[in-house]
CSV table of C-alpha atoms in Angstrom, one decimal:
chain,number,residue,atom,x,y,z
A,1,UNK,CA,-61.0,13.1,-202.9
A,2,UNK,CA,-62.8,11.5,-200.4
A,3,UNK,CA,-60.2,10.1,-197.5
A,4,UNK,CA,-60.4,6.2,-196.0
A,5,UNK,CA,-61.4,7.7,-192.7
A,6,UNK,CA,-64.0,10.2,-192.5
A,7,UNK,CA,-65.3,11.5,-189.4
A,8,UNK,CA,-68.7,13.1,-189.4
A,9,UNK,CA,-69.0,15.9,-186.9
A,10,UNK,CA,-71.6,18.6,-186.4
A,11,UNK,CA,-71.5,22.5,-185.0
A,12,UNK,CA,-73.9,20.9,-182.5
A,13,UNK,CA,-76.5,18.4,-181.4
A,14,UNK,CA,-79.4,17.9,-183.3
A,15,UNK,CA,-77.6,19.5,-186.5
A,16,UNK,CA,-78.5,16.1,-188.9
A,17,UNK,CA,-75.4,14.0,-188.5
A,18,UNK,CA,-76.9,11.1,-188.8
A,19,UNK,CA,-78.6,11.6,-191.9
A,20,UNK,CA,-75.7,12.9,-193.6
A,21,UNK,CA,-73.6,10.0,-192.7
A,22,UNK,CA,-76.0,7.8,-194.2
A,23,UNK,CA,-76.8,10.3,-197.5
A,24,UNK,CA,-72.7,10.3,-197.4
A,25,UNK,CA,-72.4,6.3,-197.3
A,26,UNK,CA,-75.5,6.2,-200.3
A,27,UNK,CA,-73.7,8.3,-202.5
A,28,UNK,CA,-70.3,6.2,-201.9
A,29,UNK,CA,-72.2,3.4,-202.2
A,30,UNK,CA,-73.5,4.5,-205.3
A,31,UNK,CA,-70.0,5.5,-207.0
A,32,UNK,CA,-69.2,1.5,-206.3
A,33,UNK,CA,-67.4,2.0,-203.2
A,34,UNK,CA,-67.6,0.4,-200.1
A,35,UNK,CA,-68.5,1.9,-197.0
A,36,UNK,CA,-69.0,0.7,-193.1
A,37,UNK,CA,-69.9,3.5,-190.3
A,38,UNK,CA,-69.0,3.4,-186.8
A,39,UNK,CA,-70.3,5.7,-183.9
A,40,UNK,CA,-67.8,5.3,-181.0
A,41,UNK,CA,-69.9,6.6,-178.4
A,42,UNK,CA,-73.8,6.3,-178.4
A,43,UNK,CA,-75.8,8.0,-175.5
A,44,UNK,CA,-79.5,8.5,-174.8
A,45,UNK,CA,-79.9,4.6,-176.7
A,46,UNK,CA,-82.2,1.8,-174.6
A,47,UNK,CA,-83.3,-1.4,-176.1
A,48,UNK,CA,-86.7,-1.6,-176.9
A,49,UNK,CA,-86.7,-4.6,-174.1
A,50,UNK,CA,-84.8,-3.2,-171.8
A,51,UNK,CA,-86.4,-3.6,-168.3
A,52,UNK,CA,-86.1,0.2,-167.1
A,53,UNK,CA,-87.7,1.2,-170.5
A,54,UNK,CA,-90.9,2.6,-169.2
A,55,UNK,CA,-89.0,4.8,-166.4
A,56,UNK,CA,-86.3,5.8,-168.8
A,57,UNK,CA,-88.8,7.2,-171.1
A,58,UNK,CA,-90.8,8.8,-168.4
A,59,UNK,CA,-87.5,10.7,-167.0
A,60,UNK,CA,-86.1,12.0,-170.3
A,61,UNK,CA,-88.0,12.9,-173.5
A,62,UNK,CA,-85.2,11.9,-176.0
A,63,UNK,CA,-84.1,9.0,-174.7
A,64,UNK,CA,-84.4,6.4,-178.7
A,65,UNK,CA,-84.7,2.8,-178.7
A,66,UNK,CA,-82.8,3.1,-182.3
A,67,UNK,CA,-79.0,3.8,-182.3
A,68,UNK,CA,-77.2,6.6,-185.4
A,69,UNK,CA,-75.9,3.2,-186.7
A,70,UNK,CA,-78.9,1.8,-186.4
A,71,UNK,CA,-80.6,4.4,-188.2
A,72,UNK,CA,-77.9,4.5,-191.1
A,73,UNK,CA,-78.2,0.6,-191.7
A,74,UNK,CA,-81.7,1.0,-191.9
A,75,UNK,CA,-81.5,3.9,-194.7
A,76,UNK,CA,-78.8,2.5,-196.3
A,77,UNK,CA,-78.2,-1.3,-196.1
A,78,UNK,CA,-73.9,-0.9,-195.2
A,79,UNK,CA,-72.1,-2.0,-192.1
A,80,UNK,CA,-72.5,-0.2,-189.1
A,81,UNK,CA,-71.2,-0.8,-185.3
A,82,UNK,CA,-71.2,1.5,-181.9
A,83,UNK,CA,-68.2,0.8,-179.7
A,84,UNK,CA,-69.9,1.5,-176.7
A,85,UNK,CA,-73.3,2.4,-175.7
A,86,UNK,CA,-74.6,4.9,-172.5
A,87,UNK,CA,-78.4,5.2,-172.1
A,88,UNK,CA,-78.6,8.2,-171.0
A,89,UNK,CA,-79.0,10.6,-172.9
A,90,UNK,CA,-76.4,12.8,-171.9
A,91,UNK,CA,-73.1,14.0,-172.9
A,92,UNK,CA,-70.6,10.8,-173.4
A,93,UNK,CA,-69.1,11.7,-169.6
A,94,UNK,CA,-71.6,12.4,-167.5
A,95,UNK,CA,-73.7,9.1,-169.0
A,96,UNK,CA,-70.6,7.1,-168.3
A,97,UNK,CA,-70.0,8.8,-164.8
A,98,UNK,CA,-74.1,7.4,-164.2
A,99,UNK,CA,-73.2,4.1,-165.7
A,100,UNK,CA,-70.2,3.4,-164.0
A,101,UNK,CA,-71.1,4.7,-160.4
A,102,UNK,CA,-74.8,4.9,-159.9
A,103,UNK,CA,-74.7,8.8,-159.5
A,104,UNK,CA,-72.6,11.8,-161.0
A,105,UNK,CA,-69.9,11.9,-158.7
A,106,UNK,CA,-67.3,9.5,-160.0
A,107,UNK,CA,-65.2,10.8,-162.5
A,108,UNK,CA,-62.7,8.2,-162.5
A,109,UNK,CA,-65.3,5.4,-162.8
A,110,UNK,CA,-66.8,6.9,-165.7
A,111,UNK,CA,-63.4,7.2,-167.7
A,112,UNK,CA,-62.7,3.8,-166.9
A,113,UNK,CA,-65.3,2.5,-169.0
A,114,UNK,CA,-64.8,4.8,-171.9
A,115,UNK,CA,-62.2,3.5,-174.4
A,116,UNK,CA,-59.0,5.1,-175.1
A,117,UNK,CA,-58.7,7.5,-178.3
A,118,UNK,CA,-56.4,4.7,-179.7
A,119,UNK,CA,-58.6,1.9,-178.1
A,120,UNK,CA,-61.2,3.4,-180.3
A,121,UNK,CA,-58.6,3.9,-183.3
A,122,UNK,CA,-57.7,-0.1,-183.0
A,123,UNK,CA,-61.1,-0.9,-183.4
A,124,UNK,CA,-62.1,1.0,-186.0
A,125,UNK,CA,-58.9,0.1,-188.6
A,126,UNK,CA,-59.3,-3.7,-187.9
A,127,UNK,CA,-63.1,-3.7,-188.8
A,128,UNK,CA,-61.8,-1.2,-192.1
A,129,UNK,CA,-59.6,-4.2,-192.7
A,130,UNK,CA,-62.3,-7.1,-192.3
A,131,UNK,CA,-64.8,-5.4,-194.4
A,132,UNK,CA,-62.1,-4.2,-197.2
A,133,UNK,CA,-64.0,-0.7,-196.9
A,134,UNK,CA,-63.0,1.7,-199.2
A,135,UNK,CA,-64.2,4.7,-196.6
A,136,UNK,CA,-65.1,4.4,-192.9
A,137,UNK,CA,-67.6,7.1,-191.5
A,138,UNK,CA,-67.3,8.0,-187.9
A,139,UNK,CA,-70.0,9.9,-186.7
A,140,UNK,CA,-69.5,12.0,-183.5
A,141,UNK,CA,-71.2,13.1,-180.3
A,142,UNK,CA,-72.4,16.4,-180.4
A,143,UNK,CA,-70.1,19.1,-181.6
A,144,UNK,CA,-66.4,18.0,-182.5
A,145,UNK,CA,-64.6,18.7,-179.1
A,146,UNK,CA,-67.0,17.1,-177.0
A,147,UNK,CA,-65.2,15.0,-174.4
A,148,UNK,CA,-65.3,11.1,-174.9
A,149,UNK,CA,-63.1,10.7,-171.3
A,150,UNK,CA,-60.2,12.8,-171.8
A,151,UNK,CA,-60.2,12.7,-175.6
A,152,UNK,CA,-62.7,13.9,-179.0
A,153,UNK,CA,-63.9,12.8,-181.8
A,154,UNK,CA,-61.4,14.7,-183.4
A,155,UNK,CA,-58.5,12.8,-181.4
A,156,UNK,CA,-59.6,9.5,-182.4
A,157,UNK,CA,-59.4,10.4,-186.4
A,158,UNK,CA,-56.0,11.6,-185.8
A,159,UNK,CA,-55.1,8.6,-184.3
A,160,UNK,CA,-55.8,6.5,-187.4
A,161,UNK,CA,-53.4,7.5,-189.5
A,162,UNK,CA,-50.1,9.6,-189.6
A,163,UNK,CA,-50.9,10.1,-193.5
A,164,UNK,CA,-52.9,13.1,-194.0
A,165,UNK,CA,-54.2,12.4,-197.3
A,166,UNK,CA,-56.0,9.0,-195.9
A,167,UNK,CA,-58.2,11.3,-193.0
A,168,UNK,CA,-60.3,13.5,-193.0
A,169,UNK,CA,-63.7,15.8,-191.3
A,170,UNK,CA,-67.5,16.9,-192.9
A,171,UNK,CA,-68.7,19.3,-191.1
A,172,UNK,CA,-72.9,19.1,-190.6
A,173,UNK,CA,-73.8,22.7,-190.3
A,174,UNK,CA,-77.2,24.3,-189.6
A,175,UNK,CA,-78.6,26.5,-192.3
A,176,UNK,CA,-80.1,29.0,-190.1
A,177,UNK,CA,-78.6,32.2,-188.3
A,178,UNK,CA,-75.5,31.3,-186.1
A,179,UNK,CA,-74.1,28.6,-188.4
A,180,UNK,CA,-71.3,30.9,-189.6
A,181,UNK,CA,-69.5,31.6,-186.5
A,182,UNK,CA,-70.2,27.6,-185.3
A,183,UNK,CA,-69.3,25.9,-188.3
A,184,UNK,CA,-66.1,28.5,-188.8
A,185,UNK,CA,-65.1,27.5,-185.2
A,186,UNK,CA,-65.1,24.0,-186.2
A,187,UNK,CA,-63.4,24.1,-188.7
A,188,UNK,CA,-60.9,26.1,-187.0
A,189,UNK,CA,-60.8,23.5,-184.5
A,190,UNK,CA,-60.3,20.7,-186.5
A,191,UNK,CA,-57.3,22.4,-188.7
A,192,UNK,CA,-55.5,23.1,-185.2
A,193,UNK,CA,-55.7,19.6,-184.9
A,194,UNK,CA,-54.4,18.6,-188.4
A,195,UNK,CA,-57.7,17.3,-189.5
A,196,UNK,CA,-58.1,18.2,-193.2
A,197,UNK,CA,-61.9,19.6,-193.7
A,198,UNK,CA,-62.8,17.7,-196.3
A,199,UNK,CA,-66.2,19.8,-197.1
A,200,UNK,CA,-69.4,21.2,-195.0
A,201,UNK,CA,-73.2,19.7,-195.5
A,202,UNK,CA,-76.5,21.4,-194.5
A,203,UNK,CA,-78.0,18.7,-192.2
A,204,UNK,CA,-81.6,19.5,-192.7
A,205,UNK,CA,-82.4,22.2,-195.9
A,206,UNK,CA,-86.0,23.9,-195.7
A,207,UNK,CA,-87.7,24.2,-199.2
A,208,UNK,CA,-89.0,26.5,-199.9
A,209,UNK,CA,-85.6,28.2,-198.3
A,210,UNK,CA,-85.7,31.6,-196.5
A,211,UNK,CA,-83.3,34.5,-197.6
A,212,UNK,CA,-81.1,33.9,-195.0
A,213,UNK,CA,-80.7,30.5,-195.1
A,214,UNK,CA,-79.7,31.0,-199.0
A,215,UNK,CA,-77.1,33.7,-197.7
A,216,UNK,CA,-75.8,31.5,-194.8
A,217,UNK,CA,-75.5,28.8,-197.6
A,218,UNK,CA,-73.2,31.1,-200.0
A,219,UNK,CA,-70.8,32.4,-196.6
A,220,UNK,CA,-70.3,28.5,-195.4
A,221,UNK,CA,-68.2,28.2,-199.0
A,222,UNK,CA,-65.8,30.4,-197.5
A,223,UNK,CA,-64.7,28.4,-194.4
A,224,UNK,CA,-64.5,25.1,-196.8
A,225,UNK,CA,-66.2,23.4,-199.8
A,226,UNK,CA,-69.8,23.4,-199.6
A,227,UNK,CA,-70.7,19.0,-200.4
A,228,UNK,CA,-74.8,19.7,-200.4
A,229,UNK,CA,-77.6,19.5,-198.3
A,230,UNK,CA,-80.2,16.8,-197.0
A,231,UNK,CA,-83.6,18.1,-198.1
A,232,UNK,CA,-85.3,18.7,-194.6
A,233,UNK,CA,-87.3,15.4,-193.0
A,234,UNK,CA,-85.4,13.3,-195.9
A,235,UNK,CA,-84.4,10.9,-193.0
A,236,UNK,CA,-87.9,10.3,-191.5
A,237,UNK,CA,-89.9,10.2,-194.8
A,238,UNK,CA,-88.5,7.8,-197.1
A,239,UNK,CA,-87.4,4.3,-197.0
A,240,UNK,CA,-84.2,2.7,-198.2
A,241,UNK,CA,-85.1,2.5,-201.4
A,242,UNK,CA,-86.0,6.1,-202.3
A,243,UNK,CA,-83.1,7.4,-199.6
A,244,UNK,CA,-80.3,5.8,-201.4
A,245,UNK,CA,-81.8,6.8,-204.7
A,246,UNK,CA,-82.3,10.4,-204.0
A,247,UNK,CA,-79.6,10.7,-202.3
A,248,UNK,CA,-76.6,11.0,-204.7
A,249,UNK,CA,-78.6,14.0,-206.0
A,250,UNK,CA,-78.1,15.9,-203.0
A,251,UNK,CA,-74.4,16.0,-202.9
A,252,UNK,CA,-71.7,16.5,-205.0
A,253,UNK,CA,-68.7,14.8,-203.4
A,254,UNK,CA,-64.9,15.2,-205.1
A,255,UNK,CA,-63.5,12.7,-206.9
């Protein structure tokens, strides 16, 4: 069963999160549920008229000028919202330390801006309640203990809900040699933390798929149930129309 509260989390950056939030929410979606997705802390995200633009861009390569929630409403047509957005493109800390101060120096000023684990929490089950959602994704920073000011991803989820059953943790895992040892240390993580693991997807599946990426693919079953995979560039080639109708053939969610 899929919980209320879901947090999407990946053994890194760049592992496909954001895709498999939104192929995670199509499926939902297509089962006749309703889903909303919130990213509590969005870095390295300027508007497209933001007045620094042009410098931003010049200093860092992957800065976007379209959010993770941005991205899933666009492949998916559901509810999305970011509680608070850094542009830099940084880890949540160290963009808030910039933010806050001007410079890297101030710790203090950069937690002070950063909302609470169960600021965060608050905010995410009143907009579950508004909506009448079914499920709410919340897609992470980075890996899973990543620090968002004193607190992770991880602490947020288990701030929603004493009730195990109604919370919950995909892991987005890499295909490729190293995933075994990240995604079991994830998963480790989040069971220390009395964070169910609900299942693992491959965030971005080559096809034709090498030997070792089959293999890695038949081990990840081992540290929790394999969900499916998002068919490499799935997110950049195909509209809304084809994502959300593909999608549900790429995973295999429990009932």
């Amino acid at each position: 069963m899929i919980p209320r509260f879901l947090l999407v989390t990946g053994t890194d950056t760049g592992v496909g999160k954001t895709i498999a939030a939104a192929a995670l929410a199509a499926t939902l979606t297509a089962a006749g549920r309703r889903v909303v997705m919130c990213k509590p802390i969005q870095t390295g995200h300027i508007g497209s008229d933001d007045p620094q633009r042009e410098q931003l861009e010049a200093d860092y390569s992957d800065v976007v000028t379209e959010s993770d929630a941005q991205i899933i409403a666009r492949l998916t047509g559901i509810h999305t919202f970011t509680n608070i957005t850094l542009r830099l493109p940084m880890a949540p800390l160290p963009a808030a330390r910039v933010e806050s101060a001007g410079s890297v120096s101030s710790a203090a000023g950069a937690v002070s801006i950063l909302p609470s684990a169960a600021e965060h929490a608050e905010l995410i089950r009143t907009v579950a309640e508004r909506t009448s959602a079914d499920h709410v994704l919340i897609e992470g920073s980075g890996g899973v203990l990543v620090d968002f000011g004193g607190h992770t991803a991880a602490d947020i989820v288990a701030c929603l809900s004493a009730d195990r059953d109604s919370i919950g943790a995909v892991i987005v895992a890499r295909s490729r040699l190293g995933t075994l040892n990240h995604t079991a240390l994830t998963a480790e993580s989040l069971r220390s933390r009395q964070i169910p693991v609900t299942g693992i997807i491959i965030g971005s599946w080559p096809e034709p798929a090498p030997m070792v990426d089959r293999d890695n693919r038949s081990a990840l079953s081992a540290i929790a149930t394999i969900l499916g995979a998002v068919p490499a560039g799935a997110g950049h080639c195909l509209g809304r129309g084809e994502f959300t109708a593909q999608a549900p053939g790429w995973l295999h969610l429990p009932q």
